[in-house]
Coordinates of N, CA and C in Angstrom, one line a residue:
Chain M
X30 N 0.9 -1.2 0.0 CA 0.0 0.0 0.0 C 0.9 1.2 0.0
X31 N 0.5 2.2 -0.9 CA 1.3 3.4 -0.9 C 1.1 4.3 0.3
X32 N 2.1 5.1 0.7 CA 1.9 5.9 1.9 C 0.9 7.1 1.7
X33 N 0.9 7.5 0.5 CA -0.1 8.6 0.1 C -0.9 8.1 -1.1
X34 N -2.2 8.1 -1.0 CA -3.0 7.6 -2.1 C -4.0 8.6 -2.6
X35 N -4.1 8.7 -3.9 CA -5.1 9.6 -4.5 C -5.7 8.9 -5.6
X36 N -6.9 9.4 -6.0 CA -7.6 8.9 -7.2 C -7.0 9.6 -8.3
X37 N -6.4 8.9 -9.3 CA -5.7 9.5 -10.4 C -6.5 10.3 -11.4
X38 N -7.9 10.1 -11.4 CA -8.7 10.7 -12.3 C -8.6 10.1 -13.7
X39 N -8.8 10.8 -14.8 CA -9.0 12.3 -14.8 C -10.4 12.7 -14.4
X40 N -10.5 13.9 -13.9 CA -11.8 14.5 -13.6 C -12.0 15.5 -14.7
X41 N -13.1 15.3 -15.5 CA -13.4 16.3 -16.5 C -14.7 17.0 -16.0
X42 N -14.6 18.3 -15.8 CA -15.7 19.1 -15.3 C -15.9 20.3 -16.2
X43 N -17.2 20.8 -16.2 CA -17.4 22.0 -17.0 C -17.0 23.3 -16.2
X44 N -16.7 24.3 -17.0 CA -16.3 25.6 -16.3 C -17.4 26.0 -15.3
X45 N -17.0 26.5 -14.2 CA -18.0 26.9 -13.2 C -18.4 25.9 -12.2
X46 N -18.0 24.6 -12.5 CA -18.4 23.5 -11.6 C -17.5 23.6 -10.3
X47 N -18.0 22.9 -9.3 CA -17.2 22.6 -8.1 C -16.7 21.2 -8.1
X48 N -15.4 21.0 -7.8 CA -14.8 19.7 -7.8 C -14.0 19.5 -6.6
X49 N -14.1 18.2 -6.1 CA -13.3 17.9 -4.8 C -12.4 16.7 -5.1
X50 N -11.2 16.8 -4.5 CA -10.2 15.8 -4.6 C -10.0 15.3 -3.2
X51 N -9.8 14.0 -3.0 CA -9.5 13.4 -1.7 C -8.1 12.7 -1.8
X52 N -7.5 12.6 -0.6 CA -6.2 11.9 -0.4 C -6.2 11.3 0.9
X53 N -5.6 10.1 1.0 CA -5.4 9.4 2.3 C -4.0 9.2 2.5
X54 N -3.5 9.2 3.8 CA -2.1 8.9 4.1 C -2.1 7.8 5.2
X55 N -1.1 7.0 5.2 CA -1.1 5.8 6.1 C -0.2 6.0 7.3
X56 N 0.8 7.0 7.3 CA 1.7 7.1 8.4 C 1.2 8.2 9.4
X57 N 0.8 7.7 10.6 CA 0.3 8.6 11.6 C 1.3 9.7 12.1
X58 N 2.6 9.4 11.8 CA 3.6 10.4 12.2 C 3.7 11.6 11.2
X59 N 2.9 11.6 10.2 CA 2.9 12.7 9.2 C 2.6 14.0 9.9
X60 N 3.4 15.0 9.6 CA 3.3 16.3 10.4 C 2.6 17.4 9.6
X61 N 3.0 17.6 8.3 CA 2.5 18.7 7.6 C 2.0 18.2 6.2
X62 N 1.0 18.9 5.7 CA 0.3 18.5 4.5 C 0.1 19.6 3.5
X63 N 0.2 19.2 2.3 CA 0.2 20.2 1.2 C -0.6 19.7 0.0
X64 N -1.1 20.7 -0.8 CA -1.5 20.4 -2.1 C -0.5 21.2 -3.1
X65 N 0.0 20.4 -4.0 CA 0.8 21.0 -5.1 C 0.1 20.9 -6.4
X66 N 0.4 21.9 -7.3 CA -0.2 21.9 -8.6 C 0.9 21.6 -9.6
X67 N 0.7 20.8 -10.6 CA 1.7 20.5 -11.6 C 1.1 20.7 -13.0
X68 N 1.6 21.6 -13.7 CA 1.1 21.8 -15.1 C 2.0 20.9 -16.0
X69 N 1.4 20.6 -17.2 CA 2.1 19.7 -18.1 C 3.5 20.1 -18.4
X70 N 4.4 19.2 -18.2 CA 5.8 19.5 -18.5 C 6.5 20.6 -17.7
X71 N 5.9 20.8 -16.5 CA 6.5 21.7 -15.5 C 6.7 21.0 -14.2
X72 N 7.5 21.7 -13.4 CA 7.7 21.2 -12.0 C 6.5 21.4 -11.1
X73 N 6.3 20.6 -10.0 CA 5.3 20.9 -9.1 C 5.5 22.2 -8.4
X74 N 4.4 22.9 -8.1 CA 4.5 24.2 -7.4 C 3.4 24.2 -6.2
X75 N 3.8 24.7 -5.1 CA 2.9 24.7 -3.9 C 1.7 25.5 -4.2
X76 N 0.5 24.8 -4.0 CA -0.8 25.5 -4.2 C -1.2 26.0 -2.8
X77 N -1.2 25.1 -1.8 CA -1.5 25.6 -0.4 C -1.2 24.5 0.6
X78 N -0.9 25.0 1.8 CA -0.7 24.1 2.9 C -2.1 23.7 3.4
X79 N -2.1 22.7 4.2 CA -3.4 22.2 4.7 C -3.3 22.2 6.3
X80 N -4.3 22.8 6.9 CA -4.2 22.9 8.4 C -5.5 22.2 9.0
X81 N -5.3 21.7 10.2 CA -6.4 21.0 10.9 C -7.7 21.8 10.9
X82 N -7.6 23.1 11.0 CA -8.8 23.9 11.1 C -9.4 24.2 9.8
X83 N -8.8 23.7 8.7 CA -9.3 24.0 7.4 C -8.8 25.4 7.0
X84 N -8.5 25.5 5.7 CA -8.1 26.9 5.2 C -8.5 27.1 3.8
X85 N -8.7 28.4 3.5 CA -9.3 28.8 2.2 C -8.4 29.8 1.6
X86 N -8.2 29.7 0.2 CA -7.5 30.7 -0.5 C -8.3 31.0 -1.8
X87 N -9.1 32.0 -1.7 CA -9.9 32.3 -2.9 C -10.9 31.2 -3.2
X88 N -10.8 30.6 -4.3 CA -11.8 29.5 -4.7 C -11.4 28.1 -4.2
X89 N -10.2 28.1 -3.5 CA -9.7 26.8 -3.1 C -9.8 26.6 -1.6
X90 N -10.4 25.5 -1.1 CA -10.5 25.2 0.3 C -9.9 23.8 0.6
X91 N -9.0 23.8 1.6 CA -8.3 22.5 1.9 C -8.8 22.1 3.4
X92 N -8.9 20.8 3.6 CA -9.3 20.3 4.9 C -8.4 19.1 5.2
X93 N -8.2 19.0 6.5 CA -7.4 17.9 7.0 C -8.2 17.2 8.1
X94 N -8.3 15.9 8.1 CA -8.9 15.1 9.2 C -7.8 14.1 9.7
X95 N -7.2 14.5 10.8 CA -6.1 13.7 11.3 C -6.6 12.3 11.8
X96 N -7.8 12.3 12.4 CA -8.3 11.0 12.9 C -8.5 10.0 11.8
X97 N -9.0 10.5 10.7 CA -9.2 9.6 9.5 C -8.0 9.5 8.6
X98 N -7.0 10.4 8.8 CA -5.8 10.4 8.0 C -6.3 10.7 6.5
X99 N -6.9 11.8 6.4 CA -7.6 12.2 5.1 C -7.5 13.7 4.9
X100 N -7.2 14.0 3.6 CA -7.0 15.4 3.2 C -7.9 15.6 2.0
X101 N -8.4 16.8 1.9 CA -9.3 17.1 0.7 C -8.9 18.5 0.2
X102 N -9.3 18.7 -1.1 CA -9.2 20.0 -1.8 C -10.4 20.2 -2.5
X103 N -11.0 21.4 -2.3 CA -12.3 21.7 -3.0 C -12.0 23.0 -3.9
X104 N -12.4 22.9 -5.1 CA -12.2 24.0 -6.1 C -13.6 24.4 -6.5
X105 N -13.9 25.7 -6.2 CA -15.2 26.2 -6.6 C -15.1 27.0 -7.9
X106 N -16.2 27.1 -8.6 CA -16.2 28.0 -9.8 C -15.0 27.7 -10.7
X107 N -14.8 26.5 -11.1 CA -13.6 26.0 -11.9 C -13.4 26.9 -13.1
X108 N -12.1 27.2 -13.3 CA -11.7 27.9 -14.5 C -10.9 27.0 -15.4
X109 N -10.9 27.4 -16.7 CA -10.1 26.6 -17.7 C -8.6 26.5 -17.2
X110 N -8.1 27.6 -16.6 CA -6.7 27.6 -16.1 C -6.5 26.7 -14.9
X111 N -7.5 26.1 -14.3 CA -7.3 25.2 -13.2 C -6.9 23.8 -13.7
X112 N -7.0 23.6 -15.0 CA -6.6 22.3 -15.6 C -5.2 22.0 -15.3
X113 N -4.9 20.9 -14.6 CA -3.6 20.6 -14.1 C -3.7 19.3 -13.4
X114 N -2.5 18.8 -12.9 CA -2.5 17.6 -12.0 C -2.3 18.2 -10.5
X115 N -3.1 17.7 -9.6 CA -3.0 18.1 -8.2 C -2.4 17.0 -7.4
X116 N -1.3 17.3 -6.8 CA -0.5 16.3 -6.0 C -0.8 16.6 -4.5
X117 N -1.1 15.5 -3.8 CA -1.2 15.5 -2.3 C 0.2 15.2 -1.8
X118 N 0.6 15.9 -0.8 CA 2.0 15.7 -0.3 C 1.9 15.8 1.2
X119 N 2.6 14.8 1.9 CA 2.7 14.9 3.3 C 4.2 14.9 3.7
X120 N 4.5 15.5 4.8 CA 5.9 15.4 5.2 C 6.0 15.0 6.7
X121 N 7.1 14.4 7.0 CA 7.3 14.0 8.4 C 8.8 14.0 8.7
X122 N 9.1 14.0 10.0 CA 10.5 14.0 10.4 C 11.1 12.6 10.1
X123 N 12.3 12.6 9.6 CA 13.0 11.3 9.3 C 14.5 11.6 9.4
X124 N 15.0 10.9 10.4 CA 16.5 11.0 10.7 C 16.9 12.4 10.8
X125 N 16.2 13.2 11.5 CA 16.6 14.6 11.8 C 16.3 15.6 10.8
X126 N 15.7 15.2 9.7 CA 15.3 16.2 8.7 C 13.9 15.8 8.2
X127 N 13.4 16.5 7.1 CA 12.0 16.3 6.7 C 12.0 15.5 5.4
X128 N 11.1 14.6 5.3 CA 10.9 13.8 4.1 C 9.5 14.1 3.6
X129 N 9.5 14.4 2.3 CA 8.2 14.7 1.6 C 7.8 13.5 0.8
X130 N 6.5 13.1 0.9 CA 6.0 11.9 0.2 C 4.9 12.4 -0.6
X131 N 4.9 12.1 -1.9 CA 3.9 12.5 -2.9 C 2.9 11.4 -3.3
X132 N 1.7 11.8 -3.5 CA 0.7 11.0 -4.1 C 1.0 10.9 -5.6
X133 N 0.2 10.1 -6.2 CA 0.3 9.9 -7.7 C -0.2 11.2 -8.4
X134 N -1.1 11.9 -7.8 CA -1.7 13.1 -8.4 C -3.0 12.8 -9.0
X135 N -3.9 13.8 -9.0 CA -5.2 13.7 -9.6 C -5.3 14.7 -10.8
X136 N -5.6 14.2 -12.0 CA -5.7 15.1 -13.2 C -7.0 15.7 -13.2
X137 N -7.0 17.0 -13.4 CA -8.2 17.8 -13.6 C -8.2 18.4 -15.0
X138 N -9.3 18.3 -15.7 CA -9.5 19.0 -17.0 C -10.8 19.8 -16.9
X139 N -10.7 21.1 -17.0 CA -11.9 21.9 -17.0 C -12.3 22.2 -18.4
X140 N -13.5 21.9 -18.8 CA -14.0 22.0 -20.2 C -14.8 23.3 -20.4
X141 N -14.6 23.9 -21.5 CA -15.3 25.1 -21.9 C -16.8 24.8 -22.2
Chain Y
X20 N 15.5 36.2 -5.1 CA 16.2 35.0 -4.7 C 16.3 34.1 -5.9
X21 N 17.5 33.6 -6.2 CA 17.6 32.6 -7.3 C 16.9 31.3 -6.9
X22 N 16.3 30.6 -7.8 CA 15.7 29.3 -7.5 C 16.7 28.2 -7.6
X23 N 16.1 27.0 -7.6 CA 16.9 25.7 -7.8 C 17.3 25.6 -9.2
X24 N 18.6 25.5 -9.5 CA 19.0 25.4 -10.9 C 19.3 24.0 -11.3
X25 N 18.9 23.5 -12.4 CA 19.2 22.2 -12.9 C 19.6 22.3 -14.3
X26 N 20.5 21.3 -14.7 CA 20.9 21.2 -16.1 C 21.3 19.8 -16.3
X27 N 21.2 19.3 -17.6 CA 20.6 20.0 -18.7 C 19.1 20.0 -18.6
X28 N 18.3 20.7 -19.4 CA 16.9 20.6 -19.4 C 16.4 19.3 -20.1
X29 N 17.1 18.9 -21.1 CA 16.7 17.7 -21.9 C 17.9 16.9 -22.2
X30 N 17.7 15.6 -22.3 CA 18.8 14.7 -22.6 C 18.2 13.5 -23.3
X31 N 18.8 13.1 -24.4 CA 18.4 11.9 -25.1 C 19.6 11.0 -25.2
X32 N 19.6 9.8 -24.7 CA 20.7 8.9 -24.8 C 20.3 7.5 -25.3
X33 N 21.2 6.7 -25.7 CA 20.9 5.3 -26.0 C 21.0 4.5 -24.8
X34 N 20.3 3.4 -24.7 CA 20.4 2.5 -23.6 C 21.8 2.0 -23.5
X35 N 22.2 1.8 -22.2 CA 23.6 1.4 -21.9 C 24.6 2.5 -21.8
X36 N 24.2 3.7 -22.3 CA 25.1 4.9 -22.1 C 25.0 5.4 -20.7
X37 N 25.9 6.4 -20.4 CA 25.9 7.0 -19.1 C 25.3 8.4 -19.3
X38 N 24.8 9.0 -18.2 CA 24.3 10.4 -18.2 C 24.5 10.9 -16.8
X39 N 24.7 12.2 -16.7 CA 24.8 12.9 -15.4 C 23.9 14.2 -15.4
X40 N 23.3 14.4 -14.3 CA 22.5 15.6 -14.1 C 23.1 16.4 -13.0
X41 N 22.9 17.7 -13.1 CA 23.5 18.7 -12.1 C 22.4 19.5 -11.4
X42 N 22.5 19.8 -10.1 CA 21.6 20.6 -9.4 C 22.3 21.6 -8.5
X43 N 21.9 22.8 -8.5 CA 22.4 23.8 -7.6 C 21.3 24.3 -6.7
X44 N 21.2 24.0 -5.5 CA 20.1 24.4 -4.6 C 20.1 25.9 -4.3
X45 N 19.0 26.4 -3.7 CA 18.9 27.7 -3.2 C 20.0 27.9 -2.2
X46 N 20.6 29.1 -2.2 CA 21.7 29.4 -1.3 C 21.3 29.2 0.1
X47 N 22.0 28.5 0.9 CA 21.7 28.3 2.3 C 20.9 27.1 2.6
X48 N 20.3 26.5 1.6 CA 19.4 25.3 1.9 C 20.3 24.1 2.1
X49 N 20.1 23.5 3.3 CA 21.0 22.4 3.7 C 20.5 21.1 3.1
X50 N 19.2 21.0 2.9 CA 18.6 19.7 2.4 C 18.4 19.7 0.9
X51 N 18.8 18.7 0.3 CA 18.6 18.6 -1.2 C 18.1 17.2 -1.5
X52 N 17.1 17.2 -2.4 CA 16.4 16.0 -2.8 C 16.5 15.8 -4.3
X53 N 16.6 14.5 -4.7 CA 16.5 14.1 -6.1 C 15.3 13.2 -6.2
X54 N 14.4 13.5 -7.2 CA 13.2 12.7 -7.4 C 13.2 12.2 -8.9
X55 N 12.6 11.1 -9.1 CA 12.3 10.6 -10.4 C 10.8 10.7 -10.6
X56 N 10.4 11.3 -11.7 CA 8.9 11.3 -12.0 C 8.7 10.7 -13.4
X57 N 8.1 9.5 -13.4 CA 7.7 8.9 -14.6 C 6.3 9.4 -15.0
X58 N 6.1 9.5 -16.3 CA 4.9 10.1 -16.8 C 3.6 9.4 -16.2
X59 N 2.8 10.3 -15.7 CA 1.5 9.8 -15.1 C 1.6 9.4 -13.6
X60 N 2.8 9.6 -13.0 CA 3.0 9.2 -11.6 C 3.5 10.5 -10.9
X61 N 3.4 10.4 -9.5 CA 3.9 11.4 -8.7 C 5.5 11.3 -8.5
X62 N 6.1 12.3 -8.1 CA 7.6 12.2 -7.9 C 7.9 11.2 -6.9
X63 N 9.0 10.4 -7.2 CA 9.5 9.3 -6.2 C 10.8 9.8 -5.8
X64 N 11.0 9.8 -4.4 CA 12.3 10.2 -3.9 C 13.4 9.2 -4.2
X65 N 14.5 9.6 -4.8 CA 15.6 8.7 -5.1 C 16.6 8.9 -3.9
X66 N 17.0 10.1 -3.6 CA 18.0 10.3 -2.6 C 17.8 11.7 -1.9
X67 N 18.1 11.7 -0.6 CA 18.0 13.0 0.1 C 19.3 13.2 0.9
X68 N 19.8 14.4 0.7 CA 21.0 14.8 1.4 C 20.7 15.9 2.5
X69 N 21.4 15.8 3.6 CA 21.4 17.0 4.5 C 22.9 17.4 4.5
X70 N 23.2 18.6 4.1 CA 24.6 19.0 3.8 C 25.2 18.0 2.9
X71 N 26.3 17.4 3.2 CA 26.9 16.5 2.3 C 26.7 15.0 2.7
X72 N 25.8 14.8 3.7 CA 25.5 13.4 4.2 C 24.2 12.9 3.6
X73 N 24.1 11.6 3.3 CA 22.9 11.0 2.8 C 22.0 10.7 4.0
X74 N 20.7 11.2 3.8 CA 19.7 10.9 4.8 C 18.9 9.7 4.4
X75 N 18.6 9.6 3.2 CA 17.7 8.5 2.7 C 18.0 8.2 1.2
X76 N 18.5 7.0 1.0 CA 18.7 6.5 -0.4 C 18.0 5.2 -0.6
X77 N 17.0 4.9 0.1 CA 16.4 3.6 0.1 C 15.8 3.2 -1.2
X78 N 15.4 4.2 -2.0 CA 14.7 3.9 -3.3 C 15.7 4.2 -4.5
X79 N 16.9 4.4 -4.2 CA 17.9 4.6 -5.3 C 18.4 3.3 -5.8
X80 N 18.3 3.0 -7.1 CA 18.8 1.7 -7.7 C 20.3 1.8 -7.7
X81 N 20.9 1.3 -6.7 CA 22.3 1.6 -6.5 C 23.2 0.8 -7.5
X82 N 22.7 -0.2 -8.2 CA 23.5 -0.9 -9.2 C 23.8 0.0 -10.4
X83 N 23.0 1.0 -10.6 CA 23.2 1.9 -11.8 C 23.1 3.4 -11.5
X84 N 22.5 3.8 -10.4 CA 22.4 5.2 -10.0 C 23.4 5.5 -8.9
X85 N 24.0 6.7 -9.0 CA 24.8 7.2 -7.9 C 24.6 8.7 -7.8
X86 N 24.8 9.3 -6.6 CA 24.7 10.7 -6.4 C 25.7 11.2 -5.4
X87 N 26.1 12.4 -5.6 CA 27.0 13.0 -4.6 C 26.7 14.5 -4.4
X88 N 27.2 14.9 -3.2 CA 27.0 16.3 -2.9 C 28.3 16.6 -2.0
X89 N 29.4 16.7 -2.7 CA 30.7 16.6 -2.0 C 30.9 17.8 -1.0
X90 N 30.5 19.0 -1.4 CA 30.8 20.2 -0.6 C 29.6 20.7 0.1
X91 N 28.5 19.9 0.1 CA 27.3 20.3 0.7 C 26.5 21.4 0.0
X92 N 26.9 21.6 -1.3 CA 26.1 22.7 -2.0 C 25.5 22.0 -3.2
X93 N 26.2 22.1 -4.4 CA 25.6 21.5 -5.6 C 25.7 19.9 -5.6
X94 N 25.0 19.3 -6.4 CA 24.9 17.8 -6.4 C 24.8 17.3 -7.9
X95 N 25.3 16.1 -8.1 CA 25.2 15.4 -9.4 C 24.5 14.1 -9.1
X96 N 23.7 13.7 -10.1 CA 23.1 12.4 -10.1 C 23.5 11.7 -11.4
X97 N 24.0 10.5 -11.3 CA 24.5 9.8 -12.5 C 23.8 8.5 -12.7
X98 N 23.6 8.1 -13.9 CA 23.0 6.8 -14.3 C 24.0 6.1 -15.2
X99 N 24.4 4.9 -14.8 CA 25.4 4.2 -15.6 C 25.3 2.7 -15.4
X100 N 24.8 1.9 -16.3 CA 24.3 2.2 -17.7 C 22.8 2.5 -17.6
X101 N 22.3 3.3 -18.5 CA 20.9 3.7 -18.6 C 20.1 2.5 -19.2
X102 N 18.8 2.4 -18.7 CA 17.9 1.5 -19.3 C 16.7 2.2 -19.8
X103 N 15.9 1.6 -20.6 CA 14.7 2.3 -21.2 C 13.8 2.8 -20.1
X104 N 13.7 2.0 -19.1 CA 12.7 2.4 -18.0 C 13.2 3.6 -17.2
X105 N 14.4 4.1 -17.4 CA 14.9 5.3 -16.7 C 14.4 6.6 -17.4
X106 N 13.7 6.4 -18.5 CA 13.1 7.6 -19.1 C 12.1 8.3 -18.2
X107 N 12.3 9.5 -17.8 CA 11.5 10.2 -16.8 C 12.0 11.6 -16.7
X108 N 11.4 12.4 -15.8 CA 11.9 13.7 -15.5 C 12.6 13.6 -14.1
X109 N 13.8 14.1 -14.0 CA 14.5 14.0 -12.8 C 14.5 15.4 -12.1
X110 N 13.8 15.5 -11.0 CA 13.6 16.8 -10.3 C 14.5 16.9 -9.1
X111 N 15.0 18.1 -8.9 CA 15.8 18.4 -7.7 C 15.0 19.4 -6.9
X112 N 15.1 19.3 -5.6 CA 14.4 20.2 -4.7 C 15.3 20.5 -3.6
X113 N 15.1 21.7 -2.9 CA 15.9 22.0 -1.7 C 15.1 22.6 -0.7
X114 N 15.5 22.6 0.6 CA 14.8 23.2 1.6 C 15.7 23.6 2.8
X115 N 15.2 24.5 3.6 CA 16.0 25.0 4.8 C 15.3 24.4 6.0
X116 N 16.1 23.6 6.8 CA 15.6 23.0 8.0 C 16.1 23.8 9.2
X117 N 15.2 24.3 10.0 CA 15.7 25.0 11.2 C 15.0 24.3 12.4
X118 N 15.7 23.4 13.1 CA 15.1 22.7 14.2 C 13.9 21.9 13.8
X119 N 12.7 22.2 14.3 CA 11.6 21.5 14.0 C 10.8 22.1 12.8
X120 N 11.3 23.1 12.2 CA 10.6 23.7 11.1 C 11.3 23.5 9.8
X121 N 10.6 23.5 8.8 CA 11.1 23.2 7.4 C 10.6 24.3 6.5
X122 N 11.5 25.0 5.8 CA 11.0 26.2 5.1 C 11.5 26.1 3.6
X123 N 10.7 26.7 2.8 CA 11.2 27.0 1.4 C 11.4 25.9 0.5
X124 N 10.7 24.8 0.7 CA 10.8 23.6 -0.1 C 10.5 24.0 -1.6
X125 N 11.4 23.9 -2.5 CA 11.3 24.4 -3.9 C 11.9 23.4 -4.8
X126 N 11.2 23.2 -6.0 CA 11.7 22.4 -7.0 C 12.4 23.2 -8.1
X127 N 13.4 22.5 -8.7 CA 14.0 23.0 -10.0 C 13.1 22.7 -11.1
X128 N 13.5 23.1 -12.3 CA 12.6 22.8 -13.5 C 12.7 21.4 -14.0
X129 N 13.7 20.7 -13.5 CA 13.8 19.3 -13.9 C 14.6 19.0 -15.2
X130 N 15.1 17.8 -15.3 CA 15.8 17.3 -16.5 C 14.9 16.2 -17.1
X131 N 14.5 16.4 -18.3 CA 13.7 15.3 -19.0 C 14.7 14.4 -19.7
X132 N 14.7 13.1 -19.3 CA 15.6 12.1 -19.9 C 14.8 11.2 -20.7
X133 N 15.3 11.0 -22.0 CA 14.7 10.0 -22.8 C 15.8 9.0 -23.2
X134 N 15.5 7.7 -22.9 CA 16.5 6.6 -23.2 C 15.9 5.8 -24.4
X135 N 16.7 5.7 -25.5 CA 16.1 5.1 -26.7 C 16.9 3.8 -27.0

């Protein structure tokens, strides 16, 4: 079983739709949680960190449920420019430094 | 602030040849990571350095892959000999670790390797 699991998609949604991605992690020692966005043929870039209290950045809302070891990302009012792969990332202390573990990514295509 | 620099951007080699990739992290970042990203998959950690010491190389295929970070700054990743299944993007990332906090985790643009 992978340490971070995501539904690979693809999710094809019309412009203006609301779409949600889920992610589960297996290591209870995981400390910090993130969503990264990766455009085709580009490197991953930080979209947002995920906090236990939930956090919002414009149209994007992230939630963390530590008890269920579950992370989510909600995108409201989807734009064409949101088309990308969304990577769930967890990090934890390992031998005195931080190890980042990536999910496979969920592909989103927003259709006109 | 300059980002993580990687070179080359693209490389095409024949199987059984050798190849090397270079990474220069953000100045002051003690931790450096090399990832392999195969098309359609998430990045897989190959090796992680803290300064010039190896923290984790458990997923590095040591029969053909090697990496070094001799002076605790820039790093090279080598494949010798390459196989078709090594075709992937090789990403370098760096971060600043201060006690229990981790800052500035940033990726370079990657090197796209094609083995034919």
